[in-house]
Coordinates of C-alpha atoms and ligand atoms in Angstrom, one line a residue:
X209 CA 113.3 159.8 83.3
X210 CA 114.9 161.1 86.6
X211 CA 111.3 161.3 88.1
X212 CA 110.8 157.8 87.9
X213 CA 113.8 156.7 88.2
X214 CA 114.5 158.0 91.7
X215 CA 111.5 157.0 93.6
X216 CA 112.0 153.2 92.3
X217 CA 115.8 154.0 93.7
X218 CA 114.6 154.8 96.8
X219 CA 112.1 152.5 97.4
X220 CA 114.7 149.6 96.4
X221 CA 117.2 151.2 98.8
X222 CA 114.7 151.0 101.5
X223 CA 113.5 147.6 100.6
X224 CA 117.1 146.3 101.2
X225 CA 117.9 148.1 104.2
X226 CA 114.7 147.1 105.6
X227 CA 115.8 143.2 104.8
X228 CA 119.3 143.7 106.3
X229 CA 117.5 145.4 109.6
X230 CA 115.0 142.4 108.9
X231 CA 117.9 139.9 108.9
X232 CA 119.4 141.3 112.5
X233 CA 116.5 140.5 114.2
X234 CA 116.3 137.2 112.9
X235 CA 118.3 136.3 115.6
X236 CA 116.7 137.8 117.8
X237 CA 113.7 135.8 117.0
X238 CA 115.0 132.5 117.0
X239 CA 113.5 130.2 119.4
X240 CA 115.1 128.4 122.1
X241 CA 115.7 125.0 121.4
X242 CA 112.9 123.2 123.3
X243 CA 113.3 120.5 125.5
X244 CA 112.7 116.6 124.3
X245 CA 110.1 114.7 125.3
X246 CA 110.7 113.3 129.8
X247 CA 109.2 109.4 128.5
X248 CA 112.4 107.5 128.0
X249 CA 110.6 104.5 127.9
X250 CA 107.5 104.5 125.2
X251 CA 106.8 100.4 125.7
X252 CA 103.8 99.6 127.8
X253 CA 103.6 100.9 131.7
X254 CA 103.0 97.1 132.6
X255 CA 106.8 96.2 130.5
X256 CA 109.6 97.6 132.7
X257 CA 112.8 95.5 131.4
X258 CA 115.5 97.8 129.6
X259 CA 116.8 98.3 126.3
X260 CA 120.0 96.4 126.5
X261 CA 122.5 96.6 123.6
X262 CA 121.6 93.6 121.5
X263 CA 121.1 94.2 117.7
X264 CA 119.6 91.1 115.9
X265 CA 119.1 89.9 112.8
X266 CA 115.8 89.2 111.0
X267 CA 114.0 88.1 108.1
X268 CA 110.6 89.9 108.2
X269 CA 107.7 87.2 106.9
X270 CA 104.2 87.2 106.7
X271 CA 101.7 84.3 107.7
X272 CA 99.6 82.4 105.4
X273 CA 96.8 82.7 107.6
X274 CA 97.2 86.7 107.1
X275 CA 97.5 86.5 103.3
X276 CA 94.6 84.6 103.3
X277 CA 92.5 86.6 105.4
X278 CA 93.4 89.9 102.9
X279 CA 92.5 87.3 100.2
X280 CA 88.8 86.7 101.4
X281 CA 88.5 90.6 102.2
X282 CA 89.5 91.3 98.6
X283 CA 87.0 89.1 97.2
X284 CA 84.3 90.7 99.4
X285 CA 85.5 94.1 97.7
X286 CA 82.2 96.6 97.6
X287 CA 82.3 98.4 94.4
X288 CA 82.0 102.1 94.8
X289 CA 80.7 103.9 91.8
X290 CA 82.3 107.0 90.5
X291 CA 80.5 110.0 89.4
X292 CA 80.5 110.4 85.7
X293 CA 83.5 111.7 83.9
X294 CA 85.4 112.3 87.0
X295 CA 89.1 111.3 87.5
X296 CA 90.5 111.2 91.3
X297 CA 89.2 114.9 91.8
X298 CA 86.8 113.1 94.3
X299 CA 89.5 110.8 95.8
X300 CA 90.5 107.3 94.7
X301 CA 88.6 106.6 91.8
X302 CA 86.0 103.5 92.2
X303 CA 86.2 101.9 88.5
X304 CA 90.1 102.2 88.6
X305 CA 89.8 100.0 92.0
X306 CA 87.9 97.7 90.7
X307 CA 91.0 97.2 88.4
X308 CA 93.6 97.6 91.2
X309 CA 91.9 94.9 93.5
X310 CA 91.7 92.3 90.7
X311 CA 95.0 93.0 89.9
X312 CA 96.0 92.5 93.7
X313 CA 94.1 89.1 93.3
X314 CA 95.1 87.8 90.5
X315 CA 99.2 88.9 89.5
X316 CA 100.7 90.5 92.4
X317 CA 102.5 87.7 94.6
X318 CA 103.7 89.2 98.1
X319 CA 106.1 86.5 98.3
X320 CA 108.0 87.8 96.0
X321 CA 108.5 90.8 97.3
X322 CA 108.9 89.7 100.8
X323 CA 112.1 87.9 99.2
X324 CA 113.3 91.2 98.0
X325 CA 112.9 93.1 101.1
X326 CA 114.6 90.4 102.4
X327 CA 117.8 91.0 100.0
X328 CA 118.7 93.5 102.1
X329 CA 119.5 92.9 105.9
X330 CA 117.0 93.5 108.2
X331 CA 117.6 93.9 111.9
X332 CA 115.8 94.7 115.5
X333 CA 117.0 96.4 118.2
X334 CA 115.5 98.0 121.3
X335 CA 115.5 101.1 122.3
X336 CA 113.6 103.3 124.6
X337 CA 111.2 100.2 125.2
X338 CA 110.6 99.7 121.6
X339 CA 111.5 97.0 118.8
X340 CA 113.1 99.2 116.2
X341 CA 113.5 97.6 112.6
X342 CA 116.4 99.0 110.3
X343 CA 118.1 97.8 107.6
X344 CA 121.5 98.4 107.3
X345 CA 123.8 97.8 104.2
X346 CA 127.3 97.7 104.2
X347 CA 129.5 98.7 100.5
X348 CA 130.5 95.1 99.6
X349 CA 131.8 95.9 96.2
X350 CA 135.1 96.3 94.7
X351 CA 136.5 100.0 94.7
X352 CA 135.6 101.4 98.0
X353 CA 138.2 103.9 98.9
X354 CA 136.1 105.6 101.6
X355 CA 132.6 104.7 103.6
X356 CA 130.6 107.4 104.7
X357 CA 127.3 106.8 107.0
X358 CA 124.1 107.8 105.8
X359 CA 120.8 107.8 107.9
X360 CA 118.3 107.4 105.9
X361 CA 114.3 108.5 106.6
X362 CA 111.1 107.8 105.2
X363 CA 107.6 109.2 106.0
X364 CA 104.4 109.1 105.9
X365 CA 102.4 107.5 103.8
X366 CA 105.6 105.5 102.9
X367 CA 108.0 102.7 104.5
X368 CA 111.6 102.0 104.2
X369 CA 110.3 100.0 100.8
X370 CA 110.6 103.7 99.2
X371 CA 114.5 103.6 99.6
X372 CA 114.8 99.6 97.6
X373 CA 116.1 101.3 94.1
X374 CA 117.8 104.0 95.6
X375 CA 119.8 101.8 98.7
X376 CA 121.6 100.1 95.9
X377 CA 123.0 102.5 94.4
X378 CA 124.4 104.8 97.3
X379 CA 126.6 101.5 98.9
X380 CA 128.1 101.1 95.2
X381 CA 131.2 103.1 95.0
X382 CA 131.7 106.2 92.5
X383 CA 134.6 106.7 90.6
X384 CA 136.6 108.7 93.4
X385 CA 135.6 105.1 95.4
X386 CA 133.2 106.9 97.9
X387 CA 130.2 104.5 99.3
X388 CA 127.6 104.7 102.1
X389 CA 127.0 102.9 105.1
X390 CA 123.1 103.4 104.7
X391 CA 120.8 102.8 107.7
X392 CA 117.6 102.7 107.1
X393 CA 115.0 102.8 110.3
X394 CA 111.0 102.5 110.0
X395 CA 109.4 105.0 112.2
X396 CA 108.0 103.9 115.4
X397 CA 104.6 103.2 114.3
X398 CA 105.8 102.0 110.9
X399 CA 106.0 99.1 109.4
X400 CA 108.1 96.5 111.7
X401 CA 109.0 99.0 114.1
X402 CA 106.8 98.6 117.4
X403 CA 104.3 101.3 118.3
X404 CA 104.8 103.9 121.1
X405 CA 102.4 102.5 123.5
X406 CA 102.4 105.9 125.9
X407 CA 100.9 109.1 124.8
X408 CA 103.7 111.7 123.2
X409 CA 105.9 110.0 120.6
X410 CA 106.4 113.2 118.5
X411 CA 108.9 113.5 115.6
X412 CA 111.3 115.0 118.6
X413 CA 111.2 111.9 120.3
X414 CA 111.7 109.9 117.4
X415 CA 114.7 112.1 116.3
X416 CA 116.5 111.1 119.5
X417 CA 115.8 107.2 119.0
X418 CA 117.2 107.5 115.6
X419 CA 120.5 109.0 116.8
X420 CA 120.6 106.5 119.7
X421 CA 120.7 103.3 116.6
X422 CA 123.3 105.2 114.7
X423 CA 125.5 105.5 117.8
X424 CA 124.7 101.8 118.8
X425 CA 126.0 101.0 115.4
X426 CA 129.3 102.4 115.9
X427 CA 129.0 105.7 114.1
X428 CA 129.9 108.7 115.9
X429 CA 129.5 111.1 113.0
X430 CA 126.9 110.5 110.1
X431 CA 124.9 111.9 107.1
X432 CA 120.8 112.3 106.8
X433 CA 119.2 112.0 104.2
X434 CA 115.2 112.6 104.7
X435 CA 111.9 113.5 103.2
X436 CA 108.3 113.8 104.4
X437 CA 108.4 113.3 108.2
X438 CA 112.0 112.0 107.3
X439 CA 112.7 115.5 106.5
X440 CA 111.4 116.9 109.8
X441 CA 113.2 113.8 111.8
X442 CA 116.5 115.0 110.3
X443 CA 115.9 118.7 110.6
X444 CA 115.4 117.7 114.3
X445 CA 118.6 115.8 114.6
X446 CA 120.8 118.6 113.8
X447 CA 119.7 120.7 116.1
X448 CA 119.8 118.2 118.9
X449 CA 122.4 116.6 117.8
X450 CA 124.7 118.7 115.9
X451 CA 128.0 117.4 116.5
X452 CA 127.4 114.0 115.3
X453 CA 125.8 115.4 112.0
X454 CA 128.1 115.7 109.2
X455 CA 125.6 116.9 106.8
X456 CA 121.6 117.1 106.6
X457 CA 120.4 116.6 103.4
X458 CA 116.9 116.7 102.3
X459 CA 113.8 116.6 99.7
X460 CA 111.5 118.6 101.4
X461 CA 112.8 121.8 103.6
X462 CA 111.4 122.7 106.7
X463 CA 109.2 126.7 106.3
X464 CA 111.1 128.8 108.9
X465 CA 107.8 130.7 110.8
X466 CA 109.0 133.0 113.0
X467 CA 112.2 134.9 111.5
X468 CA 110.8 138.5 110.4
X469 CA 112.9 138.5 107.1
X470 CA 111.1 135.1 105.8
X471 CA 107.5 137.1 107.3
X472 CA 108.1 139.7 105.1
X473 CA 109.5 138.1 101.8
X474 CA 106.7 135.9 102.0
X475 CA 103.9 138.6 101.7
X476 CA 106.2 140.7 99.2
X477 CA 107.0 137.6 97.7
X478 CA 103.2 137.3 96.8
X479 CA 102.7 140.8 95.2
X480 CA 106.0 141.2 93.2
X481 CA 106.5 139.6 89.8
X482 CA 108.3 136.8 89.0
X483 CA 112.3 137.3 89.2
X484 CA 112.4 140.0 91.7
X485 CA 112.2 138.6 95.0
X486 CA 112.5 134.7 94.1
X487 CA 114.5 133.9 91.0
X488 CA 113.4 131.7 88.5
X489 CA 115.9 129.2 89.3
X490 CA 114.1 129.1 93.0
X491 CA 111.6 126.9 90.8
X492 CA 108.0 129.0 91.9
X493 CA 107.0 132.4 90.6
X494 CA 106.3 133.5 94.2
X495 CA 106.0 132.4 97.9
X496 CA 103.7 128.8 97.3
X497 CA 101.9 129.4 100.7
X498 CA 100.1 132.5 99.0
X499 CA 100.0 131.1 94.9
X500 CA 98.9 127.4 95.5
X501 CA 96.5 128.4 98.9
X502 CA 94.1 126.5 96.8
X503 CA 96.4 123.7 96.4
X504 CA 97.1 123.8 99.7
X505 CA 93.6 123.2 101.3
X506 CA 92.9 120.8 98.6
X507 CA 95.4 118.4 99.7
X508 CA 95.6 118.8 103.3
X509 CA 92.2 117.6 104.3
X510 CA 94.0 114.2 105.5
X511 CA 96.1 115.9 107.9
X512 CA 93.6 117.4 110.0
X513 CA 91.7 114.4 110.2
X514 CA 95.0 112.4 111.5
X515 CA 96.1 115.7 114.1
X516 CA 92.6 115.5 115.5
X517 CA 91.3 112.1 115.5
X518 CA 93.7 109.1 114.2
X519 CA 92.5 106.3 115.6
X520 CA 89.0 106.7 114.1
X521 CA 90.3 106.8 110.9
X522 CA 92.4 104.1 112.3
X523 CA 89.4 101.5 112.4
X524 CA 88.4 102.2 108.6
X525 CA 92.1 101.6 107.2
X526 CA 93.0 98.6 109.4
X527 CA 89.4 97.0 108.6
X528 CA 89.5 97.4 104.9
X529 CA 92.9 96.6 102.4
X530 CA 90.7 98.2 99.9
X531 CA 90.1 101.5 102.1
X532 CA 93.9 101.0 103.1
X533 CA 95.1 101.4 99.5
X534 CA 92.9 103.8 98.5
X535 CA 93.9 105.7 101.2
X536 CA 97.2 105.6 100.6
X537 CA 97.8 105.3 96.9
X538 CA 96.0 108.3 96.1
X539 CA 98.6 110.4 97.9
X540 CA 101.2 108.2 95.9
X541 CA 98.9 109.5 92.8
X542 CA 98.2 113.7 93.5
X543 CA 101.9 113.8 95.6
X544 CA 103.8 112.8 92.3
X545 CA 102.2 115.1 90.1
X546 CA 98.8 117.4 91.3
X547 CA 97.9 117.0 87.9
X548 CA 97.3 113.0 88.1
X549 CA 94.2 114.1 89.7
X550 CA 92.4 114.6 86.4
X551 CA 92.6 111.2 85.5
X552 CA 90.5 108.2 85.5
X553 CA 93.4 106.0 87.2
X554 CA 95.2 108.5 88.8
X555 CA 98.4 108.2 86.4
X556 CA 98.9 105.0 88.6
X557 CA 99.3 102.7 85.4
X558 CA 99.8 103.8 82.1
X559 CA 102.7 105.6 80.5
X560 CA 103.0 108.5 82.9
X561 CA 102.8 105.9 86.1
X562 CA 105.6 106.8 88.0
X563 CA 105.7 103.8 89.9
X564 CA 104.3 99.8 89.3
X565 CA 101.4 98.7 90.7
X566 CA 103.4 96.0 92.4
X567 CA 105.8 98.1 93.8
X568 CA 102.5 100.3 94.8
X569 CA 100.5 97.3 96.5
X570 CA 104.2 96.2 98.4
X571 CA 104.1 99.2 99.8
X572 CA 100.4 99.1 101.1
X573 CA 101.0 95.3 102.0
X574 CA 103.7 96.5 104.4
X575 CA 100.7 99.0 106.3
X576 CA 98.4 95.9 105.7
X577 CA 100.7 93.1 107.3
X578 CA 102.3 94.8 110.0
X579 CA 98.7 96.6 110.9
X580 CA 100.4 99.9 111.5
X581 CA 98.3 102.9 109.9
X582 CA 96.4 103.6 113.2
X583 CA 99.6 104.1 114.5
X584 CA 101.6 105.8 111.4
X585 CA 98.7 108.3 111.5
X586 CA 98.8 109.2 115.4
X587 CA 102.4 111.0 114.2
X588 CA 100.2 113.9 112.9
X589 CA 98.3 114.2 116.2
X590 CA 101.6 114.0 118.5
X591 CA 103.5 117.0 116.3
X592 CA 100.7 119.1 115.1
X593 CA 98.5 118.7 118.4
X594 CA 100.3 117.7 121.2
X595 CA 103.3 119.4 120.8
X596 CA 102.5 121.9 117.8
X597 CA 104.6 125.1 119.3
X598 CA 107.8 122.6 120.2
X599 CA 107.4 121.7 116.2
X600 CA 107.4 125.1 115.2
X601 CA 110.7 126.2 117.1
X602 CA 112.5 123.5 115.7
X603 CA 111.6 124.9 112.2
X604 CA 113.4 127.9 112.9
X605 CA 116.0 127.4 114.8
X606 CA 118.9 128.0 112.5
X607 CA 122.0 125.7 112.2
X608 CA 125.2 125.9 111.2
X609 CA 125.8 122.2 110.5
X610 CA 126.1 121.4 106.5
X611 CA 122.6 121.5 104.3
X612 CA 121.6 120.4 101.2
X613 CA 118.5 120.4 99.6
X614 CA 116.9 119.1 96.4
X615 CA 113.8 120.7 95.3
X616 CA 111.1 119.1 92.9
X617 CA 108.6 120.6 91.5
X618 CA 105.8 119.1 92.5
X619 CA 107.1 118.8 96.4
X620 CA 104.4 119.6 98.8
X621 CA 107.0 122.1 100.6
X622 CA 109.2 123.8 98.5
X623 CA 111.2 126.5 99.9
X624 CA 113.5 128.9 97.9
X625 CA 116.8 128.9 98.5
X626 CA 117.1 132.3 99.7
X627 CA 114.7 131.3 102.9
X628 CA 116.6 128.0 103.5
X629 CA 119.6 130.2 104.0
X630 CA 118.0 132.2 106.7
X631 CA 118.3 128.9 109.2
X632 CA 120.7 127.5 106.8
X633 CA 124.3 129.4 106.5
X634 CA 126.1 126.4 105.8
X635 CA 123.8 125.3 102.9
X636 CA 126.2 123.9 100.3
X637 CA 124.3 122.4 97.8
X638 CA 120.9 123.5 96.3
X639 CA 119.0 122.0 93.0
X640 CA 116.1 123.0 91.5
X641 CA 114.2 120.5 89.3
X642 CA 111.4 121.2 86.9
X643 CA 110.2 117.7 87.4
X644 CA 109.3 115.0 90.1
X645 CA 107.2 114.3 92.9
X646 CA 107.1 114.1 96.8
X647 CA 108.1 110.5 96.8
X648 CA 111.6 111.3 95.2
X649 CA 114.0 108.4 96.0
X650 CA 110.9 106.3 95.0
X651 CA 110.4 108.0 91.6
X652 CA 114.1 109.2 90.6
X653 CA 116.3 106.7 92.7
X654 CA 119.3 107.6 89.5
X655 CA 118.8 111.7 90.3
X656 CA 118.4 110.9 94.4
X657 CA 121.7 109.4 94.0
X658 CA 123.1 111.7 92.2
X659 CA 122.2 114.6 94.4
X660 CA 123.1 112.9 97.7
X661 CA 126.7 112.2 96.3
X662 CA 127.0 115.6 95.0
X663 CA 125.5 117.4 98.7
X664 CA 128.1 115.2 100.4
X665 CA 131.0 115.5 98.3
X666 CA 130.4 119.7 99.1
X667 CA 130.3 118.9 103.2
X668 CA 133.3 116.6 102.8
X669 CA 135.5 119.7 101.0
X670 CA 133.4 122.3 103.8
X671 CA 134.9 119.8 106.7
X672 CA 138.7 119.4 105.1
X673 CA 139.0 122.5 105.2
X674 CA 138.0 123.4 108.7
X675 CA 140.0 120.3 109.7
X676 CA 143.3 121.9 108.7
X677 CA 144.6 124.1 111.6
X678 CA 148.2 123.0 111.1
X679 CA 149.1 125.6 108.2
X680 CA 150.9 125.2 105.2
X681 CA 154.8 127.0 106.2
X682 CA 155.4 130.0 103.9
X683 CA 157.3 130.1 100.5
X684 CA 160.9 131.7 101.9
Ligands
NAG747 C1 102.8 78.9 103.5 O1 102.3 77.7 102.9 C2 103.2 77.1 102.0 C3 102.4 75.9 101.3 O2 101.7 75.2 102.3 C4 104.4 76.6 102.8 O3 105.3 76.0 102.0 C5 105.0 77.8 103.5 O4 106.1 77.4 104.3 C6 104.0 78.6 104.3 N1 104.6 79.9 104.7 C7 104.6 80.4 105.9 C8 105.3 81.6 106.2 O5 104.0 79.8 106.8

């Protein structure tokens, strides 16, 4: 008994002293923070006027001409047969298109949806030499006791459209009256938001755009809430910009690569079984860079396409609405749930669709109209190219401002609490979910809403209680 026993002591002893040693030199290995991008002006060379402080209203519309146009490319749809019995394990499945596009045809109306995009304000404003669209919603309702700013982030392959269930329901007050200012940006490259036109636009300098709105909109302190390249715009903001964020909150944490402890947990994290390392409630049964490796090269494929060459891509998707949502609507498919691969439509209609296949074309439409995927794409070639070891630092420079995180189980990049604590000291609020997709706010807006509210309500006690250096006089 005592044989065995001891060595297993040891071993453990060692193993935790090694971490704590590990965890010293953590610090050490944090990078500096690395300087943003020298362009201050990403318009065209030829355009030299400033940005100005104007912020102007908008109601975003499409042409007839345009929908017309997609109409006759539609029609001229070539049919691309699937092998037998296959699913989407080869990509966007040709019969099921055949389906999608007369459905595009023949029942989806874009002008209805353009009226509901247009429920909610839309606005332009310039900065750094580009037209950036936001909307921005204001708690009109009864009940509001106090109004907290939220900035708000989509990614890629998605648009602010994501956020229409979930905007809602954040500027409604909760029973303690708390509601959000929500701001909601498209990307530079996105959507309405105008194209860098100069080489370099990484998610750094996008980061700093995004801070310049909120602060052109009055707020000197805010919230974030982001996933996808939302998620790494946010995780940059708080280290450039700590002192204006109240809290970071997120659906998709960013890997920390260079602290030794998170080196080492991730290889032991491979080889020990479940529970010892990573808990259960962590949501994996180890480190998902070393379980799903197969996973991981199966749905990645796109990305080294857009880091390397994005504008030849580019010419398919902005040639072809049917190459445009296949594209794009298979990620909306294998993000949700890996498993939606298997089948013949993807899970895209049918009683485990996550989403409608309106709400699914809308958000294609909004790529299509605003004939943005070259430069959506060129995102990937500016962070993981052009400016891949800046990227990297950012990932693991720690910060102390407040974190929260909600992890679903079928996120691309899900990190266990225990590593999102390295960078992370202040991280107040961690769930684990055995369900949902990449595309959260989209799929869950009720649980999104739900977990934002609970994140902030946690970095509002974290803040009142730093704020109160008066003391409270002794009992005599
Ligand atoms: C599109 O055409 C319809 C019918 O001719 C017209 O009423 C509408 O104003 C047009 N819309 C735009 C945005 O031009």
């Amino acid at each position: 008994m005592c044989n065995t026993l001891l060595p297993l002591a040891c071993t453990a002893c060692l193993a935790f002293v090694l971490l704590a040693g590990l965890g010293c030199l953590d610090n050490l290995a944090a990078p500096d923070k690395p300087a943003l991008p020298a362009t201050l002006n990403w318009g065209a060379s030829s355009d030299s006027s400033s940005d100005g402080e104007a912020v102007e209203a908008t109601r975003l519309s499409v042409s007839n001409a345009t929908l017309d146009d997609l109409r006759s490319r539609l029609k001229a749809f070539k049919f691309v047969e699937p092998v037998e019995n296959s699913g989407f394990e080869y990509g966007f499945n040709g019969a099921f298109m055949k389906q999608l596009v007369s459905h595009w045809l023949n029942k989806y109306n874009w002008r209805v949806w353009e009226d509901r995009l247009n429920s909610f304000p839309n606005y332009f404003t310039r900065i750094e030499g580009l037209k950036v669209h936001f909307m921005h919603l204001k708690p009109s309702k009864q009940g509001v006791k106090k109004r907290v700013p939220l900035l708000i982030l989509h990614g890629w392959p998605g648009s602010v459209f994501e956020f229409y269930k979930l905007i809602p329901l954040l500027t409604t007050p909760d029973t303690d009256g708390l509601a959000f200012e929500v701001v909601a940006p498209s990307i530079p490259g996105y959507g309405w938001s105008e194209a860098a036109k100069k080489r370099g636009f990484s998610a750094a300098a996008c980061a700093r755009v995004f801070d310049k709105l909120m602060v052109r909109l009055g707020y000197r302190q805010y919230y974030i809430q982001g996933g996808d390249w939302g998620a790494g715009i946010g995780h940059i903001i708080t280290r450039e910009f700590p002192e204006r964020v109240l809290g970071f909150h997120t659906n998709m944490p960013m890997q920390p690569f260079r602290q030794p402890s998170v080196i080492v947990q991730m290889i032991a994290g491979s080889f020990l079984p479940d529970g010892i390392l990573f808990s259960k409630k962590d949501g994996q049964k180890i480190f998902p860079y070393f379980e799903k490796l197969s996973d991981i090269i199966r749905e990645s494929g796109y990305m080294h396409i857009q880091a390397t060459r994005p504008d030849t891509i580019g010419h398919a998707l902005s040639d072809s609405p049917v190459g445009l949502a296949a594209y794009i609507l298979e990620k909306f498919s294998v993000w949700t749930d890996p498993q939606n691969r298997l089948s013949q439509t993807g899970n895209l209609i049918g009683p485990k669709a996550a989403f409608s296949l309106d709400e699914l074309l809308t958000n294609v439409m909004i790529y299509w109209t605003t004939g943005s995927i070259t430069s959506s794409v060129r995102l990937y070639k500016e962070v993981f190219s052009e400016n891949r070891e800046t990227t990297m630092a950012y990932f693991s420079i720690p910060s102390d401002v407040p974190h929260g995180v909600a992890s679903f189980s079928n996120e691309l990049s899900r990190v266990p609490e225990r590593i999102v604590r390295v960078t992370h000291p202040n991280l107040l609020h961690y769930a684990d979910f055995d369900h949902g997709g990449h595309f959260a706010a989209f799929e869950l807006p009720d649980l999104m809403n739900s977990e934002v509210r609970a994140f902030v309500r946690a970095a509002e006690d974290f803040h009142a209680k730093k704020r109160s250096p008066l003391g409270e006089g002794k009992e005599l």
